[in-house]
Coordinates of N, CA and C in Angstrom, one line a residue:
X1 N 13.0 -0.3 -3.5 CA 13.5 -1.4 -2.3 C 13.5 -3.2 -3.2
X2 N 14.6 -4.2 -3.9 CA 13.8 -4.8 -4.3 C 13.9 -6.2 -3.6
X3 N 12.9 -7.1 -4.0 CA 12.4 -8.7 -3.2 C 14.1 -9.2 -2.6
X4 N 15.1 -9.3 -3.6 CA 16.1 -9.5 -2.7 C 16.7 -8.9 -2.0
X5 N 16.8 -7.4 -2.3 CA 17.7 -6.3 -0.9 C 16.5 -6.7 -0.3
X6 N 14.9 -6.9 0.2 CA 14.6 -6.6 1.7 C 14.7 -8.1 1.8
X7 N 14.6 -9.6 1.4 CA 15.5 -10.1 2.1 C 16.6 -10.5 2.4
X8 N 17.7 -9.6 1.6 CA 19.1 -9.9 2.6 C 18.7 -8.9 3.6
X9 N 18.2 -8.2 3.9 CA 18.3 -6.8 5.3 C 17.0 -8.0 6.1
X10 N 16.3 -8.2 5.6 CA 15.8 -9.3 6.7 C 16.9 -10.9 7.1
X11 N 17.8 -11.6 6.4 CA 18.9 -12.1 6.4 C 20.2 -11.7 7.5
X12 N 19.9 -10.2 7.1 CA 21.0 -9.1 8.1 C 19.8 -9.0 9.7
X13 N 19.4 -9.0 9.5 CA 18.7 -9.1 11.3 C 17.7 -10.3 11.5
X14 N 17.6 -11.4 10.8 CA 17.5 -12.5 12.0 C 19.1 -13.0 12.5
X15 N 20.0 -13.3 11.6 CA 21.2 -14.4 11.8 C 22.1 -13.1 12.2
X16 N 22.1 -12.0 12.0 CA 23.3 -11.1 13.1 C 22.6 -9.7 13.9
X17 N 21.1 -9.8 14.0 CA 21.1 -8.7 15.4 C 21.2 -7.7 14.1
X18 N 21.4 -6.9 13.1 CA 21.4 -6.2 12.6 C 20.9 -5.1 12.5
X19 N 21.0 -4.0 13.8 CA 19.8 -2.7 13.9 C 19.4 -1.7 12.2
X20 N 21.2 -1.4 12.0 CA 20.7 -1.5 10.7 C 19.9 -1.4 9.4
X21 N 20.1 -2.0 9.4 CA 19.0 -3.2 8.5 C 17.9 -3.2 8.6
X22 N 17.3 -3.6 10.2 CA 16.1 -3.2 10.8 C 15.8 -2.0 10.7
X23 N 16.0 -0.9 10.5 CA 15.9 0.2 10.3 C 16.0 0.9 9.1
X24 N 16.6 0.0 7.8 CA 16.3 -0.3 6.8 C 14.7 -0.6 6.5
X25 N 14.5 -1.5 7.2 CA 13.4 -1.8 6.3 C 12.0 -0.5 7.1
X26 N 12.1 -0.9 8.6 CA 11.0 -0.1 9.1 C 10.9 1.4 8.1
X27 N 12.1 2.0 8.0 CA 12.0 3.4 6.5 C 11.0 2.8 5.7
X28 N 11.7 2.2 4.9 CA 11.2 1.6 4.0 C 9.7 1.4 3.8
X29 N 9.1 0.8 4.8 CA 7.8 0.2 5.3 C 6.7 1.2 5.7
X30 N 7.0 1.4 6.7 CA 6.6 2.9 7.6 C 5.7 3.5 6.8
X31 N 5.5 4.3 6.0 CA 4.6 5.4 5.7 C 3.5 4.9 5.2
X32 N 3.6 4.1 4.2 CA 2.9 3.1 3.6 C 1.4 2.5 4.8
X33 N 2.5 1.7 5.5 CA 1.7 0.9 7.1 C 0.7 1.8 7.1
X34 N 1.5 3.1 8.1 CA 0.5 3.9 9.0 C -0.2 4.6 8.1
X35 N 0.1 4.8 6.9 CA -1.5 5.6 6.1 C -2.5 4.0 5.4
X36 N -2.3 3.3 5.8 CA -3.3 2.2 6.0 C -3.6 2.1 7.2
X37 N -2.9 2.2 7.8 CA -2.8 2.2 9.9 C -3.7 3.1 10.0
X38 N -3.4 4.5 9.6 CA -4.2 5.7 9.9 C -6.1 5.6 8.9
X39 N -6.4 4.6 8.0 CA -7.8 4.9 7.3 C -8.0 4.0 7.5
X40 N -7.5 3.0 8.8 CA -9.0 2.5 9.5 C -9.4 2.6 10.9
X41 N -8.2 3.2 12.0 CA -8.3 3.9 12.9 C -8.9 5.0 13.7
X42 N -8.7 5.9 11.8 CA -8.9 7.1 11.9 C -8.1 8.0 13.2
X43 N -7.8 7.4 14.0 CA -6.9 8.3 14.8 C -4.9 8.2 14.5
X44 N -4.5 9.2 14.2 CA -2.8 9.5 13.9 C -2.3 8.4 14.7
X45 N -2.7 9.4 15.8 CA -1.6 8.9 17.3 C -2.1 6.7 17.8
X46 N -2.8 6.7 17.6 CA -2.8 5.3 17.6 C -2.4 4.2 16.0
X47 N -2.9 4.8 15.0 CA -1.8 4.1 13.9 C -0.6 4.3 14.5
X48 N 0.2 5.7 14.4 CA 1.8 5.0 14.6 C 2.2 4.3 15.8
X49 N 1.1 3.9 17.7 CA 1.0 3.1 17.8 C 1.6 1.5 18.0
X50 N -0.1 1.0 16.2 CA 0.1 0.3 16.0 C 1.3 0.0 14.7
X51 N 1.4 0.6 13.9 CA 2.2 -0.2 13.7 C 3.9 0.1 13.7
X52 N 4.1 0.9 15.1 CA 5.7 0.6 16.2 C 5.2 -0.9 16.8
X53 N 4.1 -0.7 16.6 CA 3.9 -2.4 18.2 C 4.0 -3.6 17.4
X54 N 4.0 -3.2 15.3 CA 3.9 -4.7 15.0 C 5.5 -4.5 14.6
X55 N 6.0 -3.4 14.3 CA 7.7 -3.4 14.3 C 8.9 -3.8 15.3
X56 N 7.9 -3.6 16.8 CA 8.8 -4.4 18.3 C 8.3 -5.3 17.9
X57 N 7.2 -6.0 17.7 CA 7.1 -7.3 17.5 C 7.9 -8.3 16.8
X58 N 7.7 -7.4 15.3 CA 9.1 -8.4 14.5 C 10.6 -7.8 14.9
X59 N 10.9 -7.6 15.7 CA 12.3 -6.8 16.1 C 12.3 -8.0 17.5
X60 N 11.3 -8.4 18.2 CA 11.5 -9.0 19.3 C 11.2 -10.7 19.0
X61 N 10.8 -10.9 17.4 CA 10.8 -12.0 16.9 C 12.2 -12.1 16.0
X62 N 13.3 -10.9 16.0 CA 13.9 -11.4 14.7 C 14.4 -12.6 14.2
X63 N 14.9 -13.4 15.0 CA 15.3 -15.0 14.5 C 14.3 -15.3 13.1
X64 N 13.2 -15.0 13.8 CA 12.5 -16.1 12.5 C 12.2 -14.9 11.2
X65 N 12.8 -14.0 11.5 CA 11.8 -12.8 10.4 C 12.4 -13.5 8.9
X66 N 14.1 -14.4 8.8 CA 14.0 -14.4 7.8 C 12.9 -15.8 7.1
X67 N 12.1 -16.1 7.9 CA 10.7 -17.1 7.1 C 10.1 -16.9 7.3
X68 N 10.0 -15.3 6.5 CA 9.3 -14.6 6.2 C 9.0 -14.4 4.4
X69 N 8.0 -15.2 3.9 CA 8.3 -15.3 2.5 C 8.0 -13.7 1.8
X70 N 6.9 -13.1 1.9 CA 6.8 -12.1 1.9 C 6.4 -10.9 2.7
X71 N 7.3 -10.3 3.4 CA 7.8 -9.9 4.2 C 6.4 -8.4 4.4
X72 N 6.3 -8.3 3.3 CA 4.9 -6.8 2.8 C 3.7 -7.4 3.0
X73 N 3.0 -8.1 2.5 CA 2.7 -8.7 3.0 C 2.2 -9.5 4.2
X74 N 2.5 -9.3 4.9 CA 3.2 -10.2 6.7 C 3.2 -8.1 7.6
X75 N 3.3 -7.4 6.8 CA 3.3 -6.8 7.3 C 1.7 -5.6 7.5
X76 N 1.2 -5.9 6.1 CA -0.2 -5.1 6.1 C -0.9 -5.8 6.5
X77 N -0.8 -7.4 6.6 CA -2.3 -7.6 7.7 C -1.5 -7.7 8.6
X78 N -0.9 -8.0 9.3 CA 0.1 -7.8 10.5 C -1.5 -5.9 11.6
X79 N -0.7 -4.5 10.4 CA -1.0 -3.8 10.5 C -2.3 -4.2 10.8
X80 N -3.3 -5.4 9.7 CA -4.5 -4.7 9.8 C -5.6 -5.2 11.0
X81 N -4.5 -6.7 11.5 CA -4.9 -7.4 12.6 C -5.2 -6.6 13.5
X82 N -3.4 -6.0 14.0 CA -3.5 -5.0 15.1 C -4.8 -3.8 15.1
X83 N -5.7 -3.4 13.9 CA -6.2 -2.3 13.9 C -7.2 -2.7 13.8
X84 N -7.9 -4.2 13.2 CA -9.5 -4.6 13.8 C -9.1 -4.2 15.2
X85 N -8.3 -5.4 15.7 CA -8.2 -5.3 16.9 C -9.1 -4.1 17.6
X86 N -8.1 -3.6 17.9 CA -8.7 -1.7 18.1 C -9.7 -0.9 17.9
X87 N -10.0 -1.6 17.0 CA -11.2 -1.4 16.1 C -12.6 -1.6 17.2
X88 N -12.2 -2.7 17.0 CA -13.6 -3.9 17.9 C -13.0 -3.6 19.5
X89 N -12.2 -3.0 19.9 CA -12.1 -2.4 21.2 C -12.3 -1.4 21.9
X90 N -12.7 -0.5 21.2 CA -13.6 0.7 21.1 C -14.8 1.0 20.8
X91 N -15.7 -1.2 21.2 CA -16.9 -1.3 20.5 C -17.5 -1.1 19.7
X92 N -17.0 -0.5 18.4 CA -17.4 -0.8 16.8 C -16.7 -2.4 17.0
X93 N -18.5 -3.2 17.3 CA -16.7 -5.0 16.4 C -17.8 -4.7 15.6
X94 N -18.2 -3.9 14.3 CA -19.0 -4.6 13.6 C -17.4 -4.3 12.1
X95 N -17.8 -5.5 11.2 CA -17.1 -6.4 10.2 C -16.7 -4.6 9.8
X96 N -14.9 -4.6 9.3 CA -14.5 -3.0 9.0 C -15.2 -3.3 7.5
X97 N -15.7 -2.3 6.6 CA -16.0 -2.3 5.4 C -14.4 -1.4 4.8
X98 N -14.6 -1.8 3.5 CA -13.3 -1.0 2.9 C -13.8 -0.2 2.7
X99 N -15.8 0.5 2.1 CA -15.8 1.5 1.7 C -15.5 2.3 2.7
X100 N -16.0 2.1 3.8 CA -15.2 2.9 5.3 C -14.2 3.6 5.6
X101 N -12.5 3.2 4.7 CA -11.9 3.9 4.6 C -11.9 4.2 3.9
X102 N -11.5 5.9 4.6 CA -10.6 6.9 4.3 C -9.0 7.2 4.0
X103 N -8.6 5.8 2.6 CA -7.0 6.8 2.3 C -6.3 7.7 2.1
X104 N -5.5 7.9 2.2 CA -5.0 9.1 1.6 C -3.7 8.9 1.0
X105 N -4.2 8.8 -0.3 CA -3.0 8.9 -1.6 C -2.1 9.7 -1.3
X106 N -0.6 9.5 -2.0 CA 0.2 10.8 -1.5 C 0.2 11.2 -3.1
X107 N 0.7 12.8 -3.0 CA 1.0 14.2 -3.7 C 1.2 14.1 -4.9
X108 N 1.5 13.9 -6.5 CA 2.1 13.8 -7.2 C 3.2 14.7 -7.2
X109 N 4.2 14.4 -6.9 CA 5.8 16.0 -6.4 C 6.1 16.0 -7.7
X110 N 6.3 16.4 -8.7 CA 7.1 17.5 -9.8 C 8.6 16.8 -9.2
X111 N 9.5 15.8 -10.4 CA 10.8 15.7 -10.2 C 10.8 16.5 -11.7
X112 N 12.6 16.6 -11.8 CA 12.9 17.2 -12.9 C 11.9 16.6 -14.0
X113 N 12.0 15.2 -14.0 CA 11.6 15.1 -15.6 C 9.8 15.5 -15.6
X114 N 9.3 16.0 -14.2 CA 8.4 16.5 -14.4 C 8.1 17.7 -14.5
X115 N 8.7 18.8 -14.4 CA 8.3 19.7 -14.4 C 8.3 20.3 -15.6
X116 N 8.7 19.3 -17.0 CA 7.9 19.8 -18.2 C 6.7 19.7 -18.0
X117 N 5.7 18.9 -17.0 CA 4.2 18.6 -17.7 C 3.9 19.7 -16.0
X118 N 2.5 20.2 -16.9 CA 1.9 21.9 -16.6 C 1.5 21.0 -14.6
X119 N 1.6 22.1 -14.3 CA 1.5 21.9 -12.6 C -0.1 21.8 -12.6
X120 N -1.0 21.6 -14.2 CA -2.9 22.7 -14.0 C -2.6 20.3 -14.0
X121 N -2.3 20.2 -15.2 CA -2.6 18.6 -14.7 C -2.1 17.3 -13.7
X122 N -0.7 17.6 -13.2 CA -0.5 17.2 -11.9 C -2.3 17.8 -10.5
X123 N -2.1 18.9 -10.8 CA -3.4 19.2 -9.8 C -4.9 18.0 -10.5
X124 N -5.4 17.9 -11.5 CA -6.2 17.3 -12.5 C -6.0 16.1 -11.7
X125 N -4.7 15.1 -12.0 CA -4.6 14.2 -11.8 C -5.2 13.8 -10.2
X126 N -4.5 14.4 -9.7 CA -4.4 14.0 -8.2 C -5.6 14.6 -7.4
X127 N -6.5 15.4 -8.0 CA -8.0 15.6 -7.6 C -8.8 14.5 -8.1
X128 N -8.7 13.6 -9.7 CA -9.3 12.9 -10.0 C -9.1 11.3 -8.8
X129 N -7.5 11.3 -8.0 CA -6.9 10.2 -7.2 C -7.8 9.9 -6.3
X130 N -7.7 11.3 -5.9 CA -8.7 12.3 -4.4 C -10.6 11.7 -4.8
X131 N -11.2 11.6 -5.8 CA -12.1 10.9 -6.1 C -13.0 10.4 -6.4
X132 N -11.5 9.2 -6.0 CA -12.6 7.9 -5.9 C -13.0 7.4 -5.6
X133 N -13.6 6.3 -6.0 CA -14.5 5.8 -4.2 C -13.3 5.3 -3.1
X134 N -13.7 5.3 -1.6 CA -12.7 4.4 -0.8 C -12.1 3.7 -1.6
X135 N -13.3 2.2 -1.9 CA -12.5 0.8 -1.9 C -11.5 0.8 -3.0
X136 N -11.8 1.3 -4.3 CA -10.8 1.7 -4.7 C -9.5 3.1 -5.2
X137 N -9.6 3.8 -3.9 CA -8.6 4.5 -3.8 C -8.0 3.7 -3.0
X138 N -7.7 2.6 -2.2 CA -6.5 2.3 -1.3 C -6.5 1.1 -1.8
X139 N -6.8 0.2 -3.0 CA -6.4 -0.2 -3.7 C -5.3 -0.4 -4.8
X140 N -5.6 1.2 -5.3 CA -5.4 1.8 -6.4 C -3.8 2.8 -5.4
X141 N -3.9 3.0 -4.4 CA -2.4 3.0 -3.1 C -1.6 2.1 -3.2
X142 N -2.2 0.9 -2.6 CA -1.2 -0.3 -2.7 C -1.1 -0.3 -3.3
X143 N -2.1 -0.8 -4.9 CA -0.9 -1.2 -5.9 C 0.1 -0.1 -6.7
X144 N 0.2 1.1 -7.2 CA 0.7 2.3 -7.3 C 1.6 3.1 -6.3
X145 N 1.2 2.9 -5.1 CA 2.3 3.9 -4.3 C 3.2 3.3 -3.7
X146 N 2.3 1.9 -3.1 CA 3.0 1.2 -2.3 C 3.9 -0.1 -2.6
X147 N 3.3 0.0 -4.2 CA 4.2 -1.3 -4.8 C 4.0 -2.8 -4.8
X148 N 2.8 -2.6 -4.3 CA 2.3 -3.9 -4.2 C 1.6 -4.7 -5.1
X149 N 1.8 -6.0 -5.5 CA 1.3 -6.8 -6.2 C -0.4 -7.0 -5.9
X150 N -0.4 -7.1 -6.7 CA -2.6 -8.0 -7.7 C -3.3 -8.0 -6.0
X151 N -2.0 -10.3 -6.2 CA -2.0 -10.7 -5.1 C -1.6 -10.7 -4.1
X152 N -0.4 -9.2 -3.5 CA -0.3 -9.1 -2.0 C -1.6 -8.3 -1.4
X153 N -1.8 -7.1 -2.3 CA -3.2 -6.6 -2.2 C -4.4 -7.9 -1.5
X154 N -4.9 -8.5 -3.2 CA -6.0 -10.0 -2.7 C -5.5 -9.6 -1.1
X155 N -4.5 -10.8 -0.5 CA -4.5 -11.0 0.4 C -4.5 -10.4 2.0
X156 N -3.4 -8.7 1.3 CA -4.1 -7.4 2.0 C -5.2 -7.7 3.1
X157 N -6.2 -7.3 1.6 CA -7.6 -7.0 1.8 C -8.7 -8.6 1.8
X158 N -8.0 -9.3 1.9 CA -9.3 -10.3 1.8 C -10.1 -10.4 0.8
X159 N -9.5 -9.7 -0.6 CA -10.8 -10.2 -2.0 C -9.8 -10.8 -2.6
X160 N -10.4 -11.1 -4.4 CA -9.7 -12.3 -5.1 C -8.9 -10.8 -5.8
X161 N -7.3 -11.6 -6.8 CA -6.7 -10.8 -7.6 C -7.9 -10.4 -8.3
X162 N -8.3 -10.6 -8.7 CA -9.7 -10.3 -10.2 C -10.4 -9.0 -9.6
X163 N -10.6 -9.2 -8.4 CA -11.4 -7.7 -7.2 C -10.3 -6.6 -8.0
X164 N -8.9 -7.1 -7.3 CA -7.9 -5.9 -7.0 C -7.4 -5.2 -8.5
X165 N -7.8 -6.2 -9.5 CA -7.5 -6.1 -11.7 C -9.0 -4.9 -11.1
X166 N -9.6 -4.8 -11.0 CA -11.0 -4.8 -11.4 C -11.0 -3.4 -11.1
X167 N -10.7 -2.7 -9.9 CA -10.6 -1.9 -8.9 C -9.5 -1.1 -9.6
X168 N -8.1 -1.4 -9.9 CA -6.8 -1.0 -11.2 C -7.6 -0.3 -12.3
X169 N -9.0 -1.1 -12.8 CA -9.0 -1.0 -13.7 C -10.2 0.6 -13.9
X170 N -10.9 0.5 -12.9 CA -11.7 1.6 -12.5 C -11.3 3.1 -12.6
X171 N -10.0 2.3 -11.5 CA -9.5 3.9 -11.2 C -8.4 4.3 -12.5
X172 N -8.2 3.9 -13.4 CA -6.9 4.3 -15.2 C -8.4 4.8 -15.3
X173 N -9.1 4.3 -15.0 CA -10.7 4.9 -16.4 C -11.0 6.2 -15.9
X174 N -11.0 5.8 -14.2 CA -12.0 7.2 -13.8 C -10.7 8.2 -14.0
X175 N -9.6 7.8 -14.3 CA -8.4 9.1 -14.4 C -8.2 9.2 -15.5
X176 N -8.1 8.3 -16.2 CA -8.1 9.2 -18.0 C -9.2 10.3 -18.3
X177 N -10.6 9.7 -18.1 CA -11.5 10.7 -17.8 C -11.6 11.6 -17.5
X178 N -11.0 11.2 -17.0 CA -11.0 13.6 -16.3 C -9.4 14.1 -16.7
X179 N -9.0 13.3 -16.7 CA -7.5 13.8 -18.1 C -7.8 14.0 -19.3
X180 N -9.1 12.6 -19.9 CA -9.9 13.4 -21.5 C -8.8 12.5 -22.2
X181 N -8.4 11.3 -21.4 CA -7.7 10.3 -22.7 C -8.7 9.3 -23.1
X182 N -8.9 9.1 -24.1 CA -9.6 8.1 -25.1 C -8.6 6.6 -25.2
X183 N -9.1 5.8 -24.4 CA -8.4 4.3 -24.6 C -9.0 3.1 -25.8
X184 N -10.4 4.0 -26.2 CA -10.6 3.1 -27.6 C -9.6 2.8 -28.4
X185 N -8.2 3.6 -29.1 CA -7.7 3.7 -29.9 C -7.0 2.0 -29.4
X186 N -6.5 2.1 -27.6 CA -5.7 1.0 -27.7 C -6.6 -0.5 -27.1
X187 N -7.9 0.3 -26.9 CA -8.7 -1.4 -26.6 C -8.7 -2.2 -28.2
X188 N -8.7 -1.6 -29.1 CA -9.2 -1.5 -30.4 C -7.4 -2.5 -31.1
X189 N -6.8 -2.2 -30.1 CA -4.9 -2.6 -30.9 C -4.6 -3.9 -29.6
X190 N -5.4 -4.4 -28.5 CA -4.9 -4.9 -27.4 C -6.0 -5.4 -27.8
X191 N -7.1 -5.7 -28.1 CA -8.0 -6.7 -29.0 C -7.5 -7.5 -30.0
X192 N -7.2 -7.0 -31.0 CA -6.4 -7.4 -32.2 C -5.2 -8.2 -31.8
X193 N -4.2 -7.4 -31.1 CA -2.5 -7.5 -30.4 C -3.3 -9.7 -29.6
X194 N -4.7 -9.7 -28.9 CA -4.9 -10.8 -28.7 C -5.5 -11.9 -29.0
X195 N -5.8 -11.1 -30.5 CA -6.4 -12.5 -31.1 C -5.3 -13.9 -31.9

């Protein structure tokens, strides 16, 4: 879903109390938000409740949803804050470290085009994604699977966009290394083009 389509749905919800538009937003964001919450709170039911509560609060204040310029960041930050509140109420008042997050990245599922790719290659890619360091894996998931921009991920995780870029670079290098892909030719070409 494009940013324009999401904003159009936000306006439908805000101005016309459109429940179908709200359901579309819910379906679009739920899985990514749930996986993000589950990585923090470590309890499936609590993660489901937190994400549900965030959407209930949005529905209750639906007249203001059109004022949210970036709904993705707003939702991820809201879920993160609710999760951290839950964690602190449980007696673990320590600041949540991204290295503690055990986010589950989605599996690459072959579509008709992917059927030509050997299943061994897909397994190797999935294995290398799951072996990424936790901090790198959550950044990879938010960027590559949930479609957030580097700037949005930086806002959600309170890190710089440059740090997000570095994590993605590390992830790509590690995945490429596991596939024995040599980026040295690309690096020479890109350095030549940047001159």
